[in-house]
Amino acid sequence: MLKQERYQHFVDYFSKNQPDAVTELHYGNPFQLLIAVILSAQCTDKRINQVTPALFERFPDPATLAASTPEEVFTYIRSVSYPNNKAKHLVGMAKMLSEVFHNEVPSDIDQLQKMPGVGRKTANVIASVVYDAPAIAVDTHVFRVANRIGLTTNARTPLAVEKQLVEYLPKDTLAIAHHWLILHGRYICVARSPKCEVCPLTWFCKYYARTHTETALLKAEALKAKKAKDAKKKKSLDKMSKELKKRSVK
Ligand code: SF4
Protein backbone atom coordinates (compact mmCIF):
# COMPACT_ATOMS: atom_id res chain seq x y z
CA MET A 1 0.00 0.00 0.00
CA LEU A 2 1.35 3.43 -0.89
CA LYS A 3 1.97 5.87 1.94
CA GLN A 4 -0.47 8.36 0.40
CA GLU A 5 -3.19 5.69 0.32
CA ARG A 6 -2.58 4.90 3.98
CA TYR A 7 -2.95 8.60 4.84
CA GLN A 8 -6.13 8.75 2.77
CA HIS A 9 -7.66 5.80 4.65
CA PHE A 10 -6.59 7.31 7.98
CA VAL A 11 -8.17 10.69 7.22
CA ASP A 12 -11.29 9.11 5.71
CA TYR A 13 -11.89 6.88 8.72
CA PHE A 14 -11.43 9.52 11.40
CA SER A 15 -13.18 12.33 9.49
CA LYS A 16 -16.21 10.09 9.33
CA ASN A 17 -16.05 8.56 12.80
CA GLN A 18 -14.48 11.24 14.99
CA PRO A 19 -15.18 14.54 13.23
CA ASP A 20 -15.33 16.44 16.53
CA ALA A 21 -12.33 15.01 18.40
CA VAL A 22 -11.03 17.46 21.01
CA THR A 23 -8.57 17.52 23.89
CA GLU A 24 -9.66 15.77 27.08
CA LEU A 25 -8.05 18.49 29.20
CA HIS A 26 -10.54 20.79 30.89
CA TYR A 27 -10.04 24.52 30.36
CA GLY A 28 -12.03 27.69 29.92
CA ASN A 29 -9.61 30.00 28.13
CA PRO A 30 -6.16 29.97 26.42
CA PHE A 31 -4.34 30.79 29.68
CA GLN A 32 -5.93 27.81 31.43
CA LEU A 33 -5.18 25.52 28.48
CA LEU A 34 -1.54 26.62 28.57
CA ILE A 35 -1.36 25.74 32.28
CA ALA A 36 -3.06 22.38 31.71
CA VAL A 37 -0.78 21.44 28.80
CA ILE A 38 2.38 22.38 30.74
CA LEU A 39 1.15 20.22 33.63
CA SER A 40 0.22 17.31 31.36
CA ALA A 41 3.81 16.48 30.36
CA GLN A 42 4.53 12.92 31.54
CA CYS A 43 1.18 12.85 33.34
CA THR A 44 -2.38 11.78 32.52
CA ASP A 45 -5.12 14.21 31.49
CA LYS A 46 -7.33 12.63 34.14
CA ARG A 47 -4.91 13.60 36.90
CA ILE A 48 -4.50 17.12 35.50
CA ASN A 49 -8.27 17.60 35.40
CA GLN A 50 -8.38 16.72 39.09
CA VAL A 51 -5.97 19.47 40.14
CA THR A 52 -6.82 22.31 37.75
CA PRO A 53 -10.22 23.42 39.13
CA ALA A 54 -8.67 24.59 42.45
CA LEU A 55 -5.60 25.95 40.65
CA PHE A 56 -7.69 27.98 38.19
CA GLU A 57 -9.83 29.32 41.02
CA ARG A 58 -6.83 30.53 43.02
CA PHE A 59 -4.99 31.87 39.93
CA PRO A 60 -7.62 33.16 37.51
CA ASP A 61 -5.20 35.24 35.41
CA PRO A 62 -1.49 35.61 34.59
CA ALA A 63 -1.00 38.49 37.06
CA THR A 64 -2.23 36.47 40.06
CA LEU A 65 -0.06 33.51 39.14
CA ALA A 66 2.95 35.74 38.45
CA ALA A 67 2.60 37.28 41.91
CA SER A 68 2.64 33.87 43.57
CA THR A 69 5.59 31.60 44.42
CA PRO A 70 6.54 28.12 43.19
CA GLU A 71 6.10 26.95 46.79
CA GLU A 72 2.47 28.01 46.86
CA VAL A 73 1.74 26.65 43.37
CA PHE A 74 3.34 23.36 44.44
CA THR A 75 0.64 22.86 47.07
CA TYR A 76 -1.99 22.79 44.31
CA ILE A 77 -0.15 20.44 41.95
CA ARG A 78 1.71 18.11 44.32
CA SER A 79 -0.05 15.04 42.91
CA VAL A 80 1.09 15.53 39.30
CA SER A 81 4.45 14.34 37.97
CA TYR A 82 7.49 16.61 38.52
CA PRO A 83 5.54 19.12 40.68
CA ASN A 84 8.61 21.13 41.73
CA ASN A 85 9.74 21.88 38.20
CA LYS A 86 6.22 22.45 36.93
CA ALA A 87 5.46 24.90 39.77
CA LYS A 88 8.55 26.92 38.81
CA HIS A 89 7.59 26.79 35.15
CA LEU A 90 4.05 27.98 35.79
CA VAL A 91 5.16 31.02 37.79
CA GLY A 92 7.87 31.82 35.22
CA MET A 93 5.41 31.40 32.35
CA ALA A 94 2.87 33.69 34.03
CA LYS A 95 5.53 36.36 34.64
CA MET A 96 6.54 36.35 31.01
CA LEU A 97 2.95 36.29 29.88
CA SER A 98 2.07 39.40 31.86
CA GLU A 99 5.35 41.28 31.41
CA VAL A 100 6.22 40.50 27.79
CA PHE A 101 3.03 39.35 26.10
CA HIS A 102 0.53 41.72 27.78
CA ASN A 103 -1.47 38.80 29.26
CA GLU A 104 -2.23 37.41 25.79
CA VAL A 105 -1.17 33.84 25.03
CA PRO A 106 0.86 34.23 21.81
CA SER A 107 -0.11 32.33 18.67
CA ASP A 108 3.39 32.09 17.23
CA ILE A 109 5.22 28.80 17.88
CA ASP A 110 8.60 30.51 18.41
CA GLN A 111 7.17 33.14 20.75
CA LEU A 112 5.37 30.48 22.75
CA GLN A 113 8.57 28.49 23.19
CA LYS A 114 10.27 31.46 24.84
CA MET A 115 8.18 30.84 27.95
CA PRO A 116 9.41 28.52 30.72
CA GLY A 117 7.96 25.03 30.50
CA VAL A 118 6.79 25.49 26.91
CA GLY A 119 8.46 23.18 24.42
CA ARG A 120 7.59 22.55 20.80
CA LYS A 121 4.84 20.06 21.67
CA THR A 122 3.05 22.47 24.05
CA ALA A 123 3.48 25.35 21.58
CA ASN A 124 1.94 23.26 18.79
CA VAL A 125 -1.02 22.30 20.99
CA ILE A 126 -1.72 25.95 21.81
CA ALA A 127 -1.28 27.11 18.20
CA SER A 128 -3.59 24.41 16.84
CA VAL A 129 -6.23 24.22 19.58
CA VAL A 130 -6.50 27.93 20.43
CA TYR A 131 -5.61 29.53 17.11
CA ASP A 132 -6.63 26.76 14.72
CA ALA A 133 -3.16 26.92 13.16
CA PRO A 134 -2.11 24.10 10.81
CA ALA A 135 0.24 22.56 13.37
CA ILE A 136 0.48 19.11 14.91
CA ALA A 137 1.88 18.37 18.35
CA VAL A 138 3.76 15.09 18.70
CA ASP A 139 3.52 13.45 22.10
CA THR A 140 4.26 9.87 23.03
CA HIS A 141 0.89 8.59 21.69
CA VAL A 142 1.17 10.45 18.39
CA PHE A 143 4.77 9.26 17.99
CA ARG A 144 3.89 5.60 18.62
CA VAL A 145 0.58 5.37 16.75
CA ALA A 146 1.76 7.23 13.63
CA ASN A 147 4.71 4.88 13.45
CA ARG A 148 2.64 1.73 13.99
CA ILE A 149 0.03 2.63 11.40
CA GLY A 150 2.78 3.45 8.93
CA LEU A 151 2.12 7.15 8.58
CA THR A 152 5.79 7.71 9.36
CA THR A 153 8.87 5.80 8.33
CA ASN A 154 12.25 5.85 10.05
CA ALA A 155 11.20 8.91 12.06
CA ARG A 156 13.26 8.64 15.21
CA THR A 157 12.48 11.97 16.87
CA PRO A 158 9.23 13.87 17.57
CA LEU A 159 10.37 16.57 15.14
CA ALA A 160 10.94 14.00 12.38
CA VAL A 161 7.43 12.59 13.02
CA GLU A 162 5.95 16.09 12.96
CA LYS A 163 7.66 16.87 9.63
CA GLN A 164 6.35 13.71 7.96
CA LEU A 165 2.81 14.25 9.26
CA VAL A 166 2.87 17.86 8.08
CA GLU A 167 4.13 16.74 4.67
CA TYR A 168 1.39 14.16 4.05
CA LEU A 169 -1.70 15.20 6.01
CA PRO A 170 -4.08 17.70 4.39
CA LYS A 171 -3.43 21.08 6.01
CA ASP A 172 -6.98 21.39 7.34
CA THR A 173 -6.74 18.08 9.20
CA LEU A 174 -3.43 18.69 11.02
CA ALA A 175 -4.97 20.12 14.18
CA ILE A 176 -7.61 17.43 14.59
CA ALA A 177 -5.28 14.59 13.53
CA HIS A 178 -3.36 15.27 16.74
CA HIS A 179 -6.48 14.37 18.75
CA TRP A 180 -7.30 11.38 16.53
CA LEU A 181 -3.85 9.89 17.13
CA ILE A 182 -3.81 10.69 20.85
CA LEU A 183 -7.26 9.23 21.53
CA HIS A 184 -6.52 6.15 19.42
CA GLY A 185 -3.25 5.67 21.31
CA ARG A 186 -4.88 6.21 24.68
CA TYR A 187 -7.77 3.78 24.24
CA ILE A 188 -6.92 1.26 21.50
CA CYS A 189 -3.36 1.38 20.21
CA VAL A 190 -1.98 1.34 23.75
CA ALA A 191 1.76 1.21 24.32
CA ARG A 192 2.44 -2.27 25.66
CA SER A 193 -0.15 -4.38 23.97
CA PRO A 194 -2.20 -2.71 21.20
CA LYS A 195 -5.82 -3.86 21.09
CA CYS A 196 -5.69 -4.86 17.42
CA GLU A 197 -8.60 -7.24 17.91
CA VAL A 198 -10.98 -4.29 18.34
CA CYS A 199 -9.17 -1.78 16.12
CA PRO A 200 -10.96 -0.56 12.99
CA LEU A 201 -7.68 0.35 11.27
CA THR A 202 -6.26 -3.14 10.86
CA TRP A 203 -6.82 -3.28 7.11
CA PHE A 204 -4.35 -0.48 6.43
CA CYS A 205 -2.15 -0.61 9.54
CA LYS A 206 1.46 -1.47 8.77
CA TYR A 207 2.11 -2.96 12.22
CA TYR A 208 -0.94 -5.18 11.90
CA ALA A 209 0.08 -6.29 8.43
CA ARG A 210 3.51 -7.20 9.73
CA THR A 211 2.12 -9.13 12.68
CA HIS A 212 -0.97 -10.60 10.99
CA THR A 213 0.21 -10.84 7.39
CA GLU A 214 -2.22 -13.48 6.20
CA THR A 215 -5.36 -11.88 7.66
CA ALA A 216 -4.37 -8.45 6.40
CA LEU A 217 -3.77 -9.79 2.91
CA LEU A 218 -7.15 -11.50 2.85
CA LYS A 219 -8.91 -8.34 3.98
CA ALA A 220 -7.08 -6.26 1.40
CA GLU A 221 -8.03 -8.79 -1.29
CA ALA A 222 -11.64 -8.74 -0.13
CA LEU A 223 -11.67 -4.95 -0.25
CA LYS A 224 -10.16 -4.97 -3.73
CA ALA A 225 -12.71 -7.52 -4.89
CA LYS A 226 -15.55 -5.47 -3.37
CA LYS A 227 -14.32 -2.34 -5.13
CA ALA A 228 -14.12 -4.20 -8.45
CA LYS A 229 -17.62 -5.62 -7.91
CA ASP A 230 -19.02 -2.18 -7.04
CA ALA A 231 -17.36 -0.67 -10.12
CA LYS A 232 -18.83 -3.42 -12.33
CA LYS A 233 -22.27 -2.95 -10.80
CA LYS A 234 -22.07 0.80 -11.36
CA LYS A 235 -21.02 0.29 -14.98
CA SER A 236 -23.92 -2.03 -15.62
CA LEU A 237 -26.39 0.37 -13.95
CA ASP A 238 -25.04 3.25 -16.05
CA LYS A 239 -25.48 1.15 -19.18
CA MET A 240 -29.05 0.23 -18.25
CA SER A 241 -29.92 3.82 -17.52
CA LYS A 242 -28.53 4.90 -20.93
CA GLU A 243 -30.60 2.20 -22.66
CA LEU A 244 -33.74 3.34 -20.88
CA LYS A 245 -33.09 6.96 -21.84
CA LYS A 246 -32.62 5.96 -25.49
CA ARG A 247 -35.89 4.03 -25.47
CA SER A 248 -37.84 6.86 -23.90
CA VAL A 249 -36.50 9.29 -26.57
CA LYS A 250 -37.76 6.96 -29.35
S1 SF4 B 1 -4.20 -2.41 14.21
FE1 SF4 B 1 -3.16 -2.59 16.19
S2 SF4 B 1 -1.18 -1.57 15.90
FE2 SF4 B 1 -2.50 -0.94 14.20
S3 SF4 B 1 -3.42 0.99 14.88
FE3 SF4 B 1 -4.81 -0.65 15.44
S4 SF4 B 1 -4.28 -1.20 17.54
FE4 SF4 B 1 -2.57 -0.03 16.68
JSON list of N, CA and C in Angstrom, two decimals, residues 64-98:
[
{"chain": "A", "resi": 64, "resn": "THR", "atom": "N", "xyz": [-2.12, 37.15, 38.76]},
{"chain": "A", "resi": 64, "resn": "THR", "atom": "CA", "xyz": [-2.23, 36.47, 40.06]},
{"chain": "A", "resi": 64, "resn": "THR", "atom": "C", "xyz": [-1.18, 35.36, 40.19]},
{"chain": "A", "resi": 65, "resn": "LEU", "atom": "N", "xyz": [-1.02, 34.61, 39.10]},
{"chain": "A", "resi": 65, "resn": "LEU", "atom": "CA", "xyz": [-0.06, 33.51, 39.14]},
{"chain": "A", "resi": 65, "resn": "LEU", "atom": "C", "xyz": [1.37, 34.05, 39.20]},
{"chain": "A", "resi": 66, "resn": "ALA", "atom": "N", "xyz": [1.60, 35.13, 38.48]},
{"chain": "A", "resi": 66, "resn": "ALA", "atom": "CA", "xyz": [2.95, 35.74, 38.45]},
{"chain": "A", "resi": 66, "resn": "ALA", "atom": "C", "xyz": [3.33, 36.27, 39.83]},
{"chain": "A", "resi": 67, "resn": "ALA", "atom": "N", "xyz": [2.33, 36.71, 40.58]},
{"chain": "A", "resi": 67, "resn": "ALA", "atom": "CA", "xyz": [2.60, 37.28, 41.91]},
{"chain": "A", "resi": 67, "resn": "ALA", "atom": "C", "xyz": [2.77, 36.20, 42.98]},
{"chain": "A", "resi": 68, "resn": "SER", "atom": "N", "xyz": [2.54, 34.97, 42.59]},
{"chain": "A", "resi": 68, "resn": "SER", "atom": "CA", "xyz": [2.64, 33.87, 43.57]},
{"chain": "A", "resi": 68, "resn": "SER", "atom": "C", "xyz": [4.09, 33.34, 43.64]},
{"chain": "A", "resi": 69, "resn": "THR", "atom": "N", "xyz": [4.25, 32.22, 44.33]},
{"chain": "A", "resi": 69, "resn": "THR", "atom": "CA", "xyz": [5.59, 31.60, 44.42]},
{"chain": "A", "resi": 69, "resn": "THR", "atom": "C", "xyz": [5.47, 30.14, 44.00]},
{"chain": "A", "resi": 70, "resn": "PRO", "atom": "N", "xyz": [6.58, 29.55, 43.53]},
{"chain": "A", "resi": 70, "resn": "PRO", "atom": "CA", "xyz": [6.54, 28.12, 43.19]},
{"chain": "A", "resi": 70, "resn": "PRO", "atom": "C", "xyz": [6.10, 27.28, 44.39]},
{"chain": "A", "resi": 71, "resn": "GLU", "atom": "N", "xyz": [6.47, 27.72, 45.59]},
{"chain": "A", "resi": 71, "resn": "GLU", "atom": "CA", "xyz": [6.10, 26.95, 46.79]},
{"chain": "A", "resi": 71, "resn": "GLU", "atom": "C", "xyz": [4.58, 26.88, 46.95]},
{"chain": "A", "resi": 72, "resn": "GLU", "atom": "N", "xyz": [3.93, 28.02, 46.71]},
{"chain": "A", "resi": 72, "resn": "GLU", "atom": "CA", "xyz": [2.47, 28.01, 46.86]},
{"chain": "A", "resi": 72, "resn": "GLU", "atom": "C", "xyz": [1.83, 27.19, 45.74]},
{"chain": "A", "resi": 73, "resn": "VAL", "atom": "N", "xyz": [2.31, 27.39, 44.50]},
{"chain": "A", "resi": 73, "resn": "VAL", "atom": "CA", "xyz": [1.74, 26.65, 43.37]},
{"chain": "A", "resi": 73, "resn": "VAL", "atom": "C", "xyz": [1.91, 25.14, 43.60]},
{"chain": "A", "resi": 74, "resn": "PHE", "atom": "N", "xyz": [3.06, 24.78, 44.17]},
{"chain": "A", "resi": 74, "resn": "PHE", "atom": "CA", "xyz": [3.34, 23.36, 44.44]},
{"chain": "A", "resi": 74, "resn": "PHE", "atom": "C", "xyz": [2.21, 22.70, 45.25]},
{"chain": "A", "resi": 75, "resn": "THR", "atom": "N", "xyz": [1.67, 23.45, 46.21]},
{"chain": "A", "resi": 75, "resn": "THR", "atom": "CA", "xyz": [0.64, 22.86, 47.07]},
{"chain": "A", "resi": 75, "resn": "THR", "atom": "C", "xyz": [-0.62, 22.47, 46.29]},
{"chain": "A", "resi": 76, "resn": "TYR", "atom": "N", "xyz": [-0.82, 23.11, 45.13]},
{"chain": "A", "resi": 76, "resn": "TYR", "atom": "CA", "xyz": [-1.99, 22.79, 44.31]},
{"chain": "A", "resi": 76, "resn": "TYR", "atom": "C", "xyz": [-1.73, 21.65, 43.33]},
{"chain": "A", "resi": 77, "resn": "ILE", "atom": "N", "xyz": [-0.44, 21.42, 43.02]},
{"chain": "A", "resi": 77, "resn": "ILE", "atom": "CA", "xyz": [-0.15, 20.44, 41.95]},
{"chain": "A", "resi": 77, "resn": "ILE", "atom": "C", "xyz": [0.74, 19.30, 42.46]},
{"chain": "A", "resi": 78, "resn": "ARG", "atom": "N", "xyz": [0.79, 19.11, 43.76]},
{"chain": "A", "resi": 78, "resn": "ARG", "atom": "CA", "xyz": [1.71, 18.11, 44.32]},
{"chain": "A", "resi": 78, "resn": "ARG", "atom": "C", "xyz": [1.47, 16.69, 43.80]},
{"chain": "A", "resi": 79, "resn": "SER", "atom": "N", "xyz": [0.23, 16.42, 43.34]},
{"chain": "A", "resi": 79, "resn": "SER", "atom": "CA", "xyz": [-0.05, 15.04, 42.91]},
{"chain": "A", "resi": 79, "resn": "SER", "atom": "C", "xyz": [0.28, 14.77, 41.44]},
{"chain": "A", "resi": 80, "resn": "VAL", "atom": "N", "xyz": [0.73, 15.79, 40.70]},
{"chain": "A", "resi": 80, "resn": "VAL", "atom": "CA", "xyz": [1.09, 15.53, 39.30]},
{"chain": "A", "resi": 80, "resn": "VAL", "atom": "C", "xyz": [2.59, 15.18, 39.22]},
{"chain": "A", "resi": 81, "resn": "SER", "atom": "N", "xyz": [3.03, 14.70, 38.08]},
{"chain": "A", "resi": 81, "resn": "SER", "atom": "CA", "xyz": [4.45, 14.34, 37.97]},
{"chain": "A", "resi": 81, "resn": "SER", "atom": "C", "xyz": [5.32, 15.60, 37.94]},
{"chain": "A", "resi": 82, "resn": "TYR", "atom": "N", "xyz": [6.51, 15.51, 38.47]},
{"chain": "A", "resi": 82, "resn": "TYR", "atom": "CA", "xyz": [7.49, 16.61, 38.52]},
{"chain": "A", "resi": 82, "resn": "TYR", "atom": "C", "xyz": [6.89, 17.93, 39.04]},
{"chain": "A", "resi": 83, "resn": "PRO", "atom": "N", "xyz": [6.24, 17.91, 40.20]},
{"chain": "A", "resi": 83, "resn": "PRO", "atom": "CA", "xyz": [5.54, 19.12, 40.68]},
{"chain": "A", "resi": 83, "resn": "PRO", "atom": "C", "xyz": [6.46, 20.30, 40.97]},
{"chain": "A", "resi": 84, "resn": "ASN", "atom": "N", "xyz": [7.69, 20.02, 41.44]},
{"chain": "A", "resi": 84, "resn": "ASN", "atom": "CA", "xyz": [8.61, 21.13, 41.73]},
{"chain": "A", "resi": 84, "resn": "ASN", "atom": "C", "xyz": [8.94, 21.94, 40.48]},
{"chain": "A", "resi": 85, "resn": "ASN", "atom": "N", "xyz": [9.38, 21.21, 39.45]},
{"chain": "A", "resi": 85, "resn": "ASN", "atom": "CA", "xyz": [9.74, 21.88, 38.20]},
{"chain": "A", "resi": 85, "resn": "ASN", "atom": "C", "xyz": [8.55, 22.58, 37.58]},
{"chain": "A", "resi": 86, "resn": "LYS", "atom": "N", "xyz": [7.41, 21.88, 37.58]},
{"chain": "A", "resi": 86, "resn": "LYS", "atom": "CA", "xyz": [6.22, 22.45, 36.93]},
{"chain": "A", "resi": 86, "resn": "LYS", "atom": "C", "xyz": [5.74, 23.70, 37.68]},
{"chain": "A", "resi": 87, "resn": "ALA", "atom": "N", "xyz": [5.87, 23.71, 39.01]},
{"chain": "A", "resi": 87, "resn": "ALA", "atom": "CA", "xyz": [5.46, 24.90, 39.77]},
{"chain": "A", "resi": 87, "resn": "ALA", "atom": "C", "xyz": [6.33, 26.10, 39.37]},
{"chain": "A", "resi": 88, "resn": "LYS", "atom": "N", "xyz": [7.64, 25.83, 39.24]},
{"chain": "A", "resi": 88, "resn": "LYS", "atom": "CA", "xyz": [8.55, 26.92, 38.81]},
{"chain": "A", "resi": 88, "resn": "LYS", "atom": "C", "xyz": [8.19, 27.40, 37.41]},
{"chain": "A", "resi": 89, "resn": "HIS", "atom": "N", "xyz": [7.94, 26.43, 36.53]},
{"chain": "A", "resi": 89, "resn": "HIS", "atom": "CA", "xyz": [7.59, 26.79, 35.15]},
{"chain": "A", "resi": 89, "resn": "HIS", "atom": "C", "xyz": [6.32, 27.63, 35.08]},
{"chain": "A", "resi": 90, "resn": "LEU", "atom": "N", "xyz": [5.32, 27.25, 35.86]},
{"chain": "A", "resi": 90, "resn": "LEU", "atom": "CA", "xyz": [4.05, 27.98, 35.79]},
{"chain": "A", "resi": 90, "resn": "LEU", "atom": "C", "xyz": [4.21, 29.43, 36.23]},
{"chain": "A", "resi": 91, "resn": "VAL", "atom": "N", "xyz": [4.96, 29.63, 37.32]},
{"chain": "A", "resi": 91, "resn": "VAL", "atom": "CA", "xyz": [5.16, 31.02, 37.79]},
{"chain": "A", "resi": 91, "resn": "VAL", "atom": "C", "xyz": [5.99, 31.80, 36.76]},
{"chain": "A", "resi": 92, "resn": "GLY", "atom": "N", "xyz": [7.04, 31.15, 36.23]},
{"chain": "A", "resi": 92, "resn": "GLY", "atom": "CA", "xyz": [7.87, 31.82, 35.22]},
{"chain": "A", "resi": 92, "resn": "GLY", "atom": "C", "xyz": [7.08, 32.13, 33.97]},
{"chain": "A", "resi": 93, "resn": "MET", "atom": "N", "xyz": [6.24, 31.18, 33.55]},
{"chain": "A", "resi": 93, "resn": "MET", "atom": "CA", "xyz": [5.41, 31.40, 32.35]},
{"chain": "A", "resi": 93, "resn": "MET", "atom": "C", "xyz": [4.47, 32.58, 32.57]},
{"chain": "A", "resi": 94, "resn": "ALA", "atom": "N", "xyz": [3.84, 32.62, 33.76]},
{"chain": "A", "resi": 94, "resn": "ALA", "atom": "CA", "xyz": [2.87, 33.69, 34.03]},
{"chain": "A", "resi": 94, "resn": "ALA", "atom": "C", "xyz": [3.56, 35.06, 34.07]},
{"chain": "A", "resi": 95, "resn": "LYS", "atom": "N", "xyz": [4.79, 35.08, 34.60]},
{"chain": "A", "resi": 95, "resn": "LYS", "atom": "CA", "xyz": [5.53, 36.36, 34.64]},
{"chain": "A", "resi": 95, "resn": "LYS", "atom": "C", "xyz": [5.78, 36.86, 33.23]},
{"chain": "A", "resi": 96, "resn": "MET", "atom": "N", "xyz": [6.25, 35.96, 32.38]},
{"chain": "A", "resi": 96, "resn": "MET", "atom": "CA", "xyz": [6.54, 36.35, 31.01]},
{"chain": "A", "resi": 96, "resn": "MET", "atom": "C", "xyz": [5.27, 36.75, 30.25]},
{"chain": "A", "resi": 97, "resn": "LEU", "atom": "N", "xyz": [4.22, 36.00, 30.54]},
{"chain": "A", "resi": 97, "resn": "LEU", "atom": "CA", "xyz": [2.95, 36.29, 29.88]},
{"chain": "A", "resi": 97, "resn": "LEU", "atom": "C", "xyz": [2.46, 37.69, 30.22]},
{"chain": "A", "resi": 98, "resn": "SER", "atom": "N", "xyz": [2.58, 38.07, 31.50]},
{"chain": "A", "resi": 98, "resn": "SER", "atom": "CA", "xyz": [2.07, 39.40, 31.86]},
{"chain": "A", "resi": 98, "resn": "SER", "atom": "C", "xyz": [3.07, 40.51, 31.53]}
]
